[in-house]
PDB file of C-alpha atoms in Angstrom:
ATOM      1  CA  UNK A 190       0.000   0.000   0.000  1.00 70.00           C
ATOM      2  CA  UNK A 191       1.415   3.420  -1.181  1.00 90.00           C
ATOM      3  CA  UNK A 192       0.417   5.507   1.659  1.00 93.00           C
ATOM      4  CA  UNK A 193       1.507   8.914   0.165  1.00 92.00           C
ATOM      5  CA  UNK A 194      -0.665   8.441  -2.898  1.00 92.00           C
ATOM      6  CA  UNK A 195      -3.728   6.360  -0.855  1.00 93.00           C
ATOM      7  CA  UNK A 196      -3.503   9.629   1.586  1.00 94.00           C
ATOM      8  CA  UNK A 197      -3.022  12.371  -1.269  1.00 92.00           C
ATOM      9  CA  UNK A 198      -6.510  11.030  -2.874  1.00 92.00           C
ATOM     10  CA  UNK A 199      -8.072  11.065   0.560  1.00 91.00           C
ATOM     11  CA  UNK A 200      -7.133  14.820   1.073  1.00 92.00           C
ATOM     12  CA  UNK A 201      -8.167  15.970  -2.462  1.00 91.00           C
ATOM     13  CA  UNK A 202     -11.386  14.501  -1.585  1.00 88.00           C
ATOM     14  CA  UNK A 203     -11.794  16.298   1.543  1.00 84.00           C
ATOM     15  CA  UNK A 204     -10.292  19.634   0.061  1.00 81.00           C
ATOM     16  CA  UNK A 205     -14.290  19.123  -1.581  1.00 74.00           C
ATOM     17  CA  UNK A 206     -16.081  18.906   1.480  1.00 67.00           C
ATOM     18  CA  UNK A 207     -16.212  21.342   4.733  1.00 70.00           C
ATOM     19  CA  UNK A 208     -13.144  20.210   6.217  1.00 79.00           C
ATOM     20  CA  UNK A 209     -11.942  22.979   8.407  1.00 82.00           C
ATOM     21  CA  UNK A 210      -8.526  22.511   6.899  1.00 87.00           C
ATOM     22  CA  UNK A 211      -9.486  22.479   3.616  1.00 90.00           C
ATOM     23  CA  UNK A 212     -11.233  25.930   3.773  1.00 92.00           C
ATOM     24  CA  UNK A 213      -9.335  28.668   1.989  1.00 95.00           C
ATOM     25  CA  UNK A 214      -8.711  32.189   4.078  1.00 96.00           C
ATOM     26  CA  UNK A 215     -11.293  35.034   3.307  1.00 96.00           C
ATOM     27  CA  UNK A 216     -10.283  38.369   1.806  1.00 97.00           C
ATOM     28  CA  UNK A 217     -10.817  39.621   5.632  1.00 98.00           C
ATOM     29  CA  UNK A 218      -8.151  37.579   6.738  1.00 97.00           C
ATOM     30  CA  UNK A 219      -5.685  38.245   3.988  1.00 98.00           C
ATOM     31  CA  UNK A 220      -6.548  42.149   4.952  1.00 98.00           C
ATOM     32  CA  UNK A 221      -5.620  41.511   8.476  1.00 98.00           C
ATOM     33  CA  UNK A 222      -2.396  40.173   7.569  1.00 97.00           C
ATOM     34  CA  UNK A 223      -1.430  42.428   4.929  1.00 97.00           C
ATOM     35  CA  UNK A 224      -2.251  44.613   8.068  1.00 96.00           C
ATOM     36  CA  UNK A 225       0.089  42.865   9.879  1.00 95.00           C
ATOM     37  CA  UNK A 226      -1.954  40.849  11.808  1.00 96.00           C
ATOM     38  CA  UNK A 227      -0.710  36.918  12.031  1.00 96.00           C
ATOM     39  CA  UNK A 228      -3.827  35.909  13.909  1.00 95.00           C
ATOM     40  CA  UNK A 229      -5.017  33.435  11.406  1.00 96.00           C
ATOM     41  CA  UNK A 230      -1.964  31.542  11.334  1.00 97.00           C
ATOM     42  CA  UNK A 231      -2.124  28.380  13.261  1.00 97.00           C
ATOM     43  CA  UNK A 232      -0.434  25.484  14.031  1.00 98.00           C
ATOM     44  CA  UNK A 233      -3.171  23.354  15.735  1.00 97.00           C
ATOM     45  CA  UNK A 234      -6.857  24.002  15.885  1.00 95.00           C
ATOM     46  CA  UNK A 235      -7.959  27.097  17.654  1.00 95.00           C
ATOM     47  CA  UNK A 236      -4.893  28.514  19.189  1.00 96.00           C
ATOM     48  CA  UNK A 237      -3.076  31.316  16.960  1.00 97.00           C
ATOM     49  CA  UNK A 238       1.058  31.081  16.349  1.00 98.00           C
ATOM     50  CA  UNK A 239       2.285  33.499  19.324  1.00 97.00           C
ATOM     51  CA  UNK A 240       3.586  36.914  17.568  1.00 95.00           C
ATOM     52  CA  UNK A 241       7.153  36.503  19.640  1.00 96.00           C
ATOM     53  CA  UNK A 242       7.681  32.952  17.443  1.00 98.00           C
ATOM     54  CA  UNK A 243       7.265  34.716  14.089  1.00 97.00           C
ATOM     55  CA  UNK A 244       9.472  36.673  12.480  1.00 96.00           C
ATOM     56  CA  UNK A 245       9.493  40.594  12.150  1.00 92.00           C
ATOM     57  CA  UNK A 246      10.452  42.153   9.601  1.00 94.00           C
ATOM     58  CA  UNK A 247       8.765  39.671   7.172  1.00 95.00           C
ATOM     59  CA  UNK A 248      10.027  40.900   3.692  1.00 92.00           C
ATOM     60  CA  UNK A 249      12.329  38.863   1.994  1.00 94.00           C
ATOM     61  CA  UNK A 250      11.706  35.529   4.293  1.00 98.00           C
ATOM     62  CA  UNK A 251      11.808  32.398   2.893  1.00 98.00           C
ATOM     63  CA  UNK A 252       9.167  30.384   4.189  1.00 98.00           C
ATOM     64  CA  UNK A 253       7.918  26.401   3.530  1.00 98.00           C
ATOM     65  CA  UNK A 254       4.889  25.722   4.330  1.00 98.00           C
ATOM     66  CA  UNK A 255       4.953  21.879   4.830  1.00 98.00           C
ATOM     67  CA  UNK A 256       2.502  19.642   4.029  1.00 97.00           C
ATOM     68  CA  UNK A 257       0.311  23.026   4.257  1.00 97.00           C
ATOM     69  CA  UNK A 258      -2.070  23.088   1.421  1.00 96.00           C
ATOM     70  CA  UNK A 259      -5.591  24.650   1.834  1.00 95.00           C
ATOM     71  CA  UNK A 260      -5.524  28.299   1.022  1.00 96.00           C
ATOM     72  CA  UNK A 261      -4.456  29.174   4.685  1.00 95.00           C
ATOM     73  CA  UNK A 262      -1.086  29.573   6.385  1.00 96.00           C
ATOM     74  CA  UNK A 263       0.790  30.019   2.810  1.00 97.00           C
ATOM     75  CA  UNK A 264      -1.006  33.367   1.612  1.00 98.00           C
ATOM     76  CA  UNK A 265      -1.225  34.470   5.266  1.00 98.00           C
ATOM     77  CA  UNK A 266       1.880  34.495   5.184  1.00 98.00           C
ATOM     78  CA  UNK A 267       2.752  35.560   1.613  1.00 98.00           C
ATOM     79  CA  UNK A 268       0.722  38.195   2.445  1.00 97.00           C
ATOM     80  CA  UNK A 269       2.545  39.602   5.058  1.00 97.00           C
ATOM     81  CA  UNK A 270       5.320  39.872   2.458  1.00 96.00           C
ATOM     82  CA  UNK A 271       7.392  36.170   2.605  1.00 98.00           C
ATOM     83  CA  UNK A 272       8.512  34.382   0.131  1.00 98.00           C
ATOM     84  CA  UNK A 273       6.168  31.369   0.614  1.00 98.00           C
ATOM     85  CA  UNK A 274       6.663  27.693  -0.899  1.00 98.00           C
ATOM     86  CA  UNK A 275       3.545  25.400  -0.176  1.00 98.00           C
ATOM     87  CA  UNK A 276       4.448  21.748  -0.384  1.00 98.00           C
ATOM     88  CA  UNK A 277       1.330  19.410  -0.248  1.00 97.00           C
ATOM     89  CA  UNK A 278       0.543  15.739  -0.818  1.00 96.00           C
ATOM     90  CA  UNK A 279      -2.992  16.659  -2.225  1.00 94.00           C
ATOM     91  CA  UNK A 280      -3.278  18.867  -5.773  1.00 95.00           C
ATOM     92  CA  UNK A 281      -6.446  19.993  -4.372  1.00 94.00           C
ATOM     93  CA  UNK A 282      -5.374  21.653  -1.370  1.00 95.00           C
ATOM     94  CA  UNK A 283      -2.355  22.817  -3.325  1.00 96.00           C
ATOM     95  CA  UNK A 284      -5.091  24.156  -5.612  1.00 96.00           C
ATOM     96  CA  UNK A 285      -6.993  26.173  -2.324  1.00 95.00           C
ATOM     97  CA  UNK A 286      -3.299  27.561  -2.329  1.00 97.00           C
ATOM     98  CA  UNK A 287      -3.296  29.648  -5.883  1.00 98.00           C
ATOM     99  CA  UNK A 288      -7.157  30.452  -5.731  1.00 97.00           C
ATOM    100  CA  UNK A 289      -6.334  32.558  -2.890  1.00 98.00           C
ATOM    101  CA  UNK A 290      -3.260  33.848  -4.663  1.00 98.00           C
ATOM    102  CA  UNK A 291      -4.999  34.813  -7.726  1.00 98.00           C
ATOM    103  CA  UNK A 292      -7.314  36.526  -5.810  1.00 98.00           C
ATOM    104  CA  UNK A 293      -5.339  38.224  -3.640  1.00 98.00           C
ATOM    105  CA  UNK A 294      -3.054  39.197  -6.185  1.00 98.00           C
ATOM    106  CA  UNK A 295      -0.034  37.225  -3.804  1.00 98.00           C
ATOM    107  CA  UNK A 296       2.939  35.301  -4.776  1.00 97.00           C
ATOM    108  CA  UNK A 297       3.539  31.875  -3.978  1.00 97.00           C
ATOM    109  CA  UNK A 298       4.804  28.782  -5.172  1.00 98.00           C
ATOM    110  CA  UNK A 299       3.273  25.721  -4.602  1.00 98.00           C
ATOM    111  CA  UNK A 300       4.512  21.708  -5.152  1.00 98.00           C
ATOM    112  CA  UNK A 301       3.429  18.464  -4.669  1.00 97.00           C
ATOM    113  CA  UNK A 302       5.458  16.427  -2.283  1.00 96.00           C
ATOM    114  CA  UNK A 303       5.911  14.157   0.131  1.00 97.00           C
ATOM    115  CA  UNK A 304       6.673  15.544   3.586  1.00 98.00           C
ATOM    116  CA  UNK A 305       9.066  13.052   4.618  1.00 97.00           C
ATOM    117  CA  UNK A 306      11.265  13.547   1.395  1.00 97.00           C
ATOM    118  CA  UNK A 307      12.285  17.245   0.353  1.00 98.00           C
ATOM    119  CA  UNK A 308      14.372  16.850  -2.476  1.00 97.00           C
ATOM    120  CA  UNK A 309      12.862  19.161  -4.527  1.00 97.00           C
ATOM    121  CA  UNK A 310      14.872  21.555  -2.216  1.00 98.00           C
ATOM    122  CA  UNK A 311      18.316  22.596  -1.591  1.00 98.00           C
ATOM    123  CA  UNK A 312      20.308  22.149   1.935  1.00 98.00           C
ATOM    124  CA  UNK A 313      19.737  25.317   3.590  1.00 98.00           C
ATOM    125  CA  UNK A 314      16.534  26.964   1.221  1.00 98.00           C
ATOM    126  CA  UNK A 315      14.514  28.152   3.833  1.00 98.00           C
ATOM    127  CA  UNK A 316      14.619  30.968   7.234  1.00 98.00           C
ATOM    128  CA  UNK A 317      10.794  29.314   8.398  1.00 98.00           C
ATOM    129  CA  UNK A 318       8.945  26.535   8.186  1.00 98.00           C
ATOM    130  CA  UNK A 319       5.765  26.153   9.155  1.00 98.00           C
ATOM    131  CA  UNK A 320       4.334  23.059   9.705  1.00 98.00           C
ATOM    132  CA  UNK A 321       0.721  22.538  10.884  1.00 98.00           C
ATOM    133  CA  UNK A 322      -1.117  19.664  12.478  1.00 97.00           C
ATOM    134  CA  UNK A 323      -0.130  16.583   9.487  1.00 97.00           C
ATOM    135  CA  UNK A 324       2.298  14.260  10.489  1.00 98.00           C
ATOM    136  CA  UNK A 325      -0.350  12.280  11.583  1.00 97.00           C
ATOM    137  CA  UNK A 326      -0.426  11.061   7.815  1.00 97.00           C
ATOM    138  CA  UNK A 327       2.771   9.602   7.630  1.00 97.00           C
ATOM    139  CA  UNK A 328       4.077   6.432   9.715  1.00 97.00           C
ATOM    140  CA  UNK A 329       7.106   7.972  11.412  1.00 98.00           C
ATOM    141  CA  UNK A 330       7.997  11.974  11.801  1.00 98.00           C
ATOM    142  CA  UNK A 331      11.540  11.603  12.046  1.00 98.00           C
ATOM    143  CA  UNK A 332      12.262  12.111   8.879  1.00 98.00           C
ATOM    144  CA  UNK A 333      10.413  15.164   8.541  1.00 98.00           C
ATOM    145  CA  UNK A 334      12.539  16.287  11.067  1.00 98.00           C
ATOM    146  CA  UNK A 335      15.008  15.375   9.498  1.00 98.00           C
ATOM    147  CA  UNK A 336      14.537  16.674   6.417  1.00 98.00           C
ATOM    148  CA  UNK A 337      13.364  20.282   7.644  1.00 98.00           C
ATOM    149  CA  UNK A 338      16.727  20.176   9.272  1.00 98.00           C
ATOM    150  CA  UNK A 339      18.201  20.032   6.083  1.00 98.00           C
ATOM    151  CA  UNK A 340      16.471  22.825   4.503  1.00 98.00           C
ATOM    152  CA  UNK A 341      16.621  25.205   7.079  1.00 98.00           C
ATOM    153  CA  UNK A 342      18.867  27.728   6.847  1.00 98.00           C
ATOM    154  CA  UNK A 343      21.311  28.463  10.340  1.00 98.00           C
ATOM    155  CA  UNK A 344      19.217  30.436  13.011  1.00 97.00           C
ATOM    156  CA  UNK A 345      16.250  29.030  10.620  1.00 98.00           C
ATOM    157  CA  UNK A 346      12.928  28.198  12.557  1.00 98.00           C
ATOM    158  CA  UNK A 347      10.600  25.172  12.539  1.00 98.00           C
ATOM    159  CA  UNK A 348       7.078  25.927  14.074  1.00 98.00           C
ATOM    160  CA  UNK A 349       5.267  22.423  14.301  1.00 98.00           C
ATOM    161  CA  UNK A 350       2.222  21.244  15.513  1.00 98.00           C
ATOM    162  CA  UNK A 351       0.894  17.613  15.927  1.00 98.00           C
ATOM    163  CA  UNK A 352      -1.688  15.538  18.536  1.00 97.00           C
ATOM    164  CA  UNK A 353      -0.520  14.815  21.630  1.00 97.00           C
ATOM    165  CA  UNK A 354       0.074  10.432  21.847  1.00 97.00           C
ATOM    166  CA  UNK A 355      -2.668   9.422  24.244  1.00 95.00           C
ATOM    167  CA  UNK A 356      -5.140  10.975  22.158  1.00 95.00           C
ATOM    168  CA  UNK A 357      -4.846   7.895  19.748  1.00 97.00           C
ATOM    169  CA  UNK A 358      -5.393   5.557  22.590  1.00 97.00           C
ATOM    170  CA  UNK A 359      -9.441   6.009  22.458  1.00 96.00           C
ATOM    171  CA  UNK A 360     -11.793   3.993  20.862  1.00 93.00           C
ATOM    172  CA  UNK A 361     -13.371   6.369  18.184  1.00 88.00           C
ATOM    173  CA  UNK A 362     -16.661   5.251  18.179  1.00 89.00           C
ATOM    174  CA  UNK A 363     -17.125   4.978  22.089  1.00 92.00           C
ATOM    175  CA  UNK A 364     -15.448   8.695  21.953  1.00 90.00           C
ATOM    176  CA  UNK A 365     -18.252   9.530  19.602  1.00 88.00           C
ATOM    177  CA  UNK A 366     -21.089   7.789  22.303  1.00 91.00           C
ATOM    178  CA  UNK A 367     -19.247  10.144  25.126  1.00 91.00           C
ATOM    179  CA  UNK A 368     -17.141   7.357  26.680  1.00 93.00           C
ATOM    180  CA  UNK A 369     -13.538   7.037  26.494  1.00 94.00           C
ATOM    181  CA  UNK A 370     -12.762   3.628  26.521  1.00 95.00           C
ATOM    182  CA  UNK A 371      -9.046   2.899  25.771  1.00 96.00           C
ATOM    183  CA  UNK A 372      -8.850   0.326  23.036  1.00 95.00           C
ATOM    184  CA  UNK A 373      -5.558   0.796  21.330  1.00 97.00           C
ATOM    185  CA  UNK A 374      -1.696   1.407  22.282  1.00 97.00           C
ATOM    186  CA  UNK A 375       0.853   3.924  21.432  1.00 97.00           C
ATOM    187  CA  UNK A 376       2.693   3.918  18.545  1.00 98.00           C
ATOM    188  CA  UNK A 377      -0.673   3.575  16.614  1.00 98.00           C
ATOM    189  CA  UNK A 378      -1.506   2.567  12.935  1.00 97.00           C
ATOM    190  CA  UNK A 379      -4.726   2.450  11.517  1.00 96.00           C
ATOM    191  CA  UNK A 380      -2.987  -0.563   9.224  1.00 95.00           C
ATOM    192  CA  UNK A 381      -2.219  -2.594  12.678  1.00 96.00           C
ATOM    193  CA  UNK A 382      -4.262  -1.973  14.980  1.00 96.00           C
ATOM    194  CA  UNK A 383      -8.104  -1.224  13.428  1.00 94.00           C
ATOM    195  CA  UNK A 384      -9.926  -4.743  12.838  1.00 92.00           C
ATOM    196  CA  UNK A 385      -9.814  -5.902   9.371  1.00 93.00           C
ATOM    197  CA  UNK A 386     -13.317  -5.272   8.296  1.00 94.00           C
ATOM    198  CA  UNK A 387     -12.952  -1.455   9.440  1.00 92.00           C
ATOM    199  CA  UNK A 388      -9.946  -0.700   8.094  1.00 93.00           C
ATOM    200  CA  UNK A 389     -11.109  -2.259   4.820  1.00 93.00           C
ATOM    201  CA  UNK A 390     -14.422   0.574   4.659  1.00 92.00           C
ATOM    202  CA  UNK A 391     -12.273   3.181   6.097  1.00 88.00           C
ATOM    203  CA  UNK A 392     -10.350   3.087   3.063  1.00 90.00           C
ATOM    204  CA  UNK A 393     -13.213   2.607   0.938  1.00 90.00           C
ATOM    205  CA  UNK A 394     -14.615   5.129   2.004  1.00 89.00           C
ATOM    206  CA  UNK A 395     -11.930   7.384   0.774  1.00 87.00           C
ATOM    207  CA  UNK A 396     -10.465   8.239   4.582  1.00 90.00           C
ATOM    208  CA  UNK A 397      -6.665   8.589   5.072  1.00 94.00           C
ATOM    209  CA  UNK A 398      -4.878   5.944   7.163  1.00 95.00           C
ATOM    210  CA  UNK A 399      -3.381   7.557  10.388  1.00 96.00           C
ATOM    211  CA  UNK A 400      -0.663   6.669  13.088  1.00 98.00           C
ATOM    212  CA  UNK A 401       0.521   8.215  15.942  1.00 98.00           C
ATOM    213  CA  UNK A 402       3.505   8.931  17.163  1.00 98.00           C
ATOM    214  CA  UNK A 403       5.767   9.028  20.552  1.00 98.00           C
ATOM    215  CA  UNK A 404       6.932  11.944  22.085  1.00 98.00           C
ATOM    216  CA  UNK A 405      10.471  10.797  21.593  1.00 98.00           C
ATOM    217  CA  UNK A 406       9.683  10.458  17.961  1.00 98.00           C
ATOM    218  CA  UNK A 407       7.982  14.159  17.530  1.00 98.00           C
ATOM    219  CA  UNK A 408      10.017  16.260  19.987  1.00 98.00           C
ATOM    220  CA  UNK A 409      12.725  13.745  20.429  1.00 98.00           C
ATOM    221  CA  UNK A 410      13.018  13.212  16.762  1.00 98.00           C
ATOM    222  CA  UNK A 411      13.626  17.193  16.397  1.00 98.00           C
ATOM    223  CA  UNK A 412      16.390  17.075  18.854  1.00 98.00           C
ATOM    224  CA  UNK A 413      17.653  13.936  17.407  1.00 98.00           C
ATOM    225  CA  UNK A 414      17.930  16.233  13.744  1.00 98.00           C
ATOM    226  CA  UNK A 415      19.838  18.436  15.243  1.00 98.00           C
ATOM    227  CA  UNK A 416      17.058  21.320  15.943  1.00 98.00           C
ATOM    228  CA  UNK A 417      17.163  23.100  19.394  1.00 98.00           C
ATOM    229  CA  UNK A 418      13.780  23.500  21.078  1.00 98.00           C
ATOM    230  CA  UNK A 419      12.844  26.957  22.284  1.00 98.00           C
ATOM    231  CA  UNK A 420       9.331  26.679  23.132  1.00 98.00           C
ATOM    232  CA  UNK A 421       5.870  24.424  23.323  1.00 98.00           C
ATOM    233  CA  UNK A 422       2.519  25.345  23.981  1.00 98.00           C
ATOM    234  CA  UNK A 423      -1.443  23.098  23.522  1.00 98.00           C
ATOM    235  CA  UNK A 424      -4.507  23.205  22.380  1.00 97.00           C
ATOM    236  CA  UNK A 425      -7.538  21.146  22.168  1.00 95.00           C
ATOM    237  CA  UNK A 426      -9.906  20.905  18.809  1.00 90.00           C
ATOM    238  CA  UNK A 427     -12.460  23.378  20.240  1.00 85.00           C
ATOM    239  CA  UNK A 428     -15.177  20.296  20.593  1.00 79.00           C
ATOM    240  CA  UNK A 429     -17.521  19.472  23.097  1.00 79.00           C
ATOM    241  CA  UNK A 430     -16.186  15.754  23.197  1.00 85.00           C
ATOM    242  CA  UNK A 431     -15.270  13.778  26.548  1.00 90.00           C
ATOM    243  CA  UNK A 432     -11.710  13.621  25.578  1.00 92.00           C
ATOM    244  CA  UNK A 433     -11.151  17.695  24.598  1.00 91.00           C
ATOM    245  CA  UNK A 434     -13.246  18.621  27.935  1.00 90.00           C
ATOM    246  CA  UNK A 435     -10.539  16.656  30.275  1.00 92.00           C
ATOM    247  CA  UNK A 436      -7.324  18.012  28.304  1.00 94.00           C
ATOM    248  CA  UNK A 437      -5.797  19.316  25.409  1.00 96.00           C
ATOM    249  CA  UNK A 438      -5.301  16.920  22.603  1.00 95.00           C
ATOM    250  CA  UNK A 439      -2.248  19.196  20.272  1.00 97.00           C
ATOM    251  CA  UNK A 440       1.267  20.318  20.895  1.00 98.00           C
ATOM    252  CA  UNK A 441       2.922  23.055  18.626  1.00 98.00           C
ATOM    253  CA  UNK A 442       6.694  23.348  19.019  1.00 98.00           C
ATOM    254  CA  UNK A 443       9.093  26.277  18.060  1.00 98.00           C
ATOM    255  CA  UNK A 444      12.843  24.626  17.106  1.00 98.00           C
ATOM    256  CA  UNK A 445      15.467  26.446  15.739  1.00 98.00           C
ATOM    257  CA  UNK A 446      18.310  25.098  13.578  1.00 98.00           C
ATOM    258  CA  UNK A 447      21.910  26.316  15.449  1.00 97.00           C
ATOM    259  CA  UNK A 448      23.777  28.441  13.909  1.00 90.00           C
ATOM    260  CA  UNK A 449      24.558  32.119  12.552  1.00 79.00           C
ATOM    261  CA  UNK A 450      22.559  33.109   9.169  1.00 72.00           C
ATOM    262  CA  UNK A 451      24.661  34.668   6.945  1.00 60.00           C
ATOM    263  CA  UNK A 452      21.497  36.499   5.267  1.00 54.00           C
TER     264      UNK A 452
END
């Protein structure tokens, strides 16, 4: 099973629906960040980036947004005045991504990638990347990690969000009944661990497989690549659920490659 390809598909088709991540940003929010207003940007569900973790003056920053597609972060960001790459498993979302640019009149440039292979890019192409809530999609982060370390530039910054281990521990449809019943363990993969028959009409039904990861393996692994970690902070998804009523289910970290930039 190709799981870039079999989760590329399953994002184009939910770049079609009402997915919140799928929904392109309004001309108001472009307006506040032409502004200079960051708000919109975000790393996990409700909570915006902090200001003091972005970086100011904005002109002439080379940003990736990774595995970012949607319309959102990228022409935020362009908009402030970086120089914005989108990289995206799903066309579609890559797609959100230019219809906001066109509109906007913005530049960007967008490609279609894999997030745990940048080759498309140069060692030391980028001063930011952004990296929301995604690595969910892939069976093991480090080598994202690995790979934004790579690309980064010295003193370059990795903002990162992702859901917190235990959340994957719940059984989903208990979680949806208001119970949370522990059925599963941690690492998790939707291709071990869901029963046969499930797995078989999750996929049919055009839904991207999912794992989660450690803690070693998401902050660990950015250590591990060589990134320095500066700061952390949660945030839940904003539902009335048991789960996000007890605690919040996402981490965003701020990392920053060592080093002196020579830009």
């Amino acid at each position: 099973m190709n799981i870039t390809e079999l989760n590329g598909r399953a994002w184009d088709r939910w770049a079609d629906g009402a997915n919140p991540w799928t929904t392109p940003a309004d001309g108001a929010a472009v307006a506040r960040a032409r502004a200079g207003n960051l708000i919109d940007v975000r790393l996990t569900p409700t909570r915006p980036v902090p200001s003091d973790w972005l970086p100011d003056p904005w002109d002439g920053v080379a940003v990736l947004a990774l595995a970012a597609g949607g319309g959102q972060q990228g022409p935020l960001l362009a908009a402030r005045g970086a120089e914005v790459t989108v990289l995206d498993v799903s066309e579609t979302q890559l797609e959100r991504d230019r219809q906001v640019a066109r509109r906007e009149q913005l530049s960007l440039h967008t490609v279609r990638g894999d997030m745990t292979c940048l080759d498309a890019f140069a060692d030391e192409t980028f001063d930011l990347c952004i990296h929301p809530v995604s690595n969910l999609f892939v069976p093991d982060p480090r080598p994202v990690w690995r790979e934004v370390a790579r690309v980064l530039r010295p003193s370059g910054q990795l903002l990162a969000g992702f859901v917190h281990p235990f959340f994957f521990l719940f059984d989903d449809d208990a979680l949806a009944r208001g119970d949370l019943e522990i059925r599963y363990r941690v690492p998790y993969s939707d291709l071990e661990q869901l029963p046969p028959a499930k797995l078989e009409a999750f996929i049919a039904d055009g839904q991207p497989v999912c794992f989660g990861h450690t803690l070693s393996d998401q902050i660990g692994g950015q250590l591990a690549a060589g990134l320095h970690l500066l700061d952390l902070y949660e945030d839940g998804w904003g539902a009335d659920d048991a789960l996000d009523q007890r605690i919040d289910t996402f981490v965003a970290t701020r990392a920053v490659k060592p080093g002196t930039a020579s830009r």
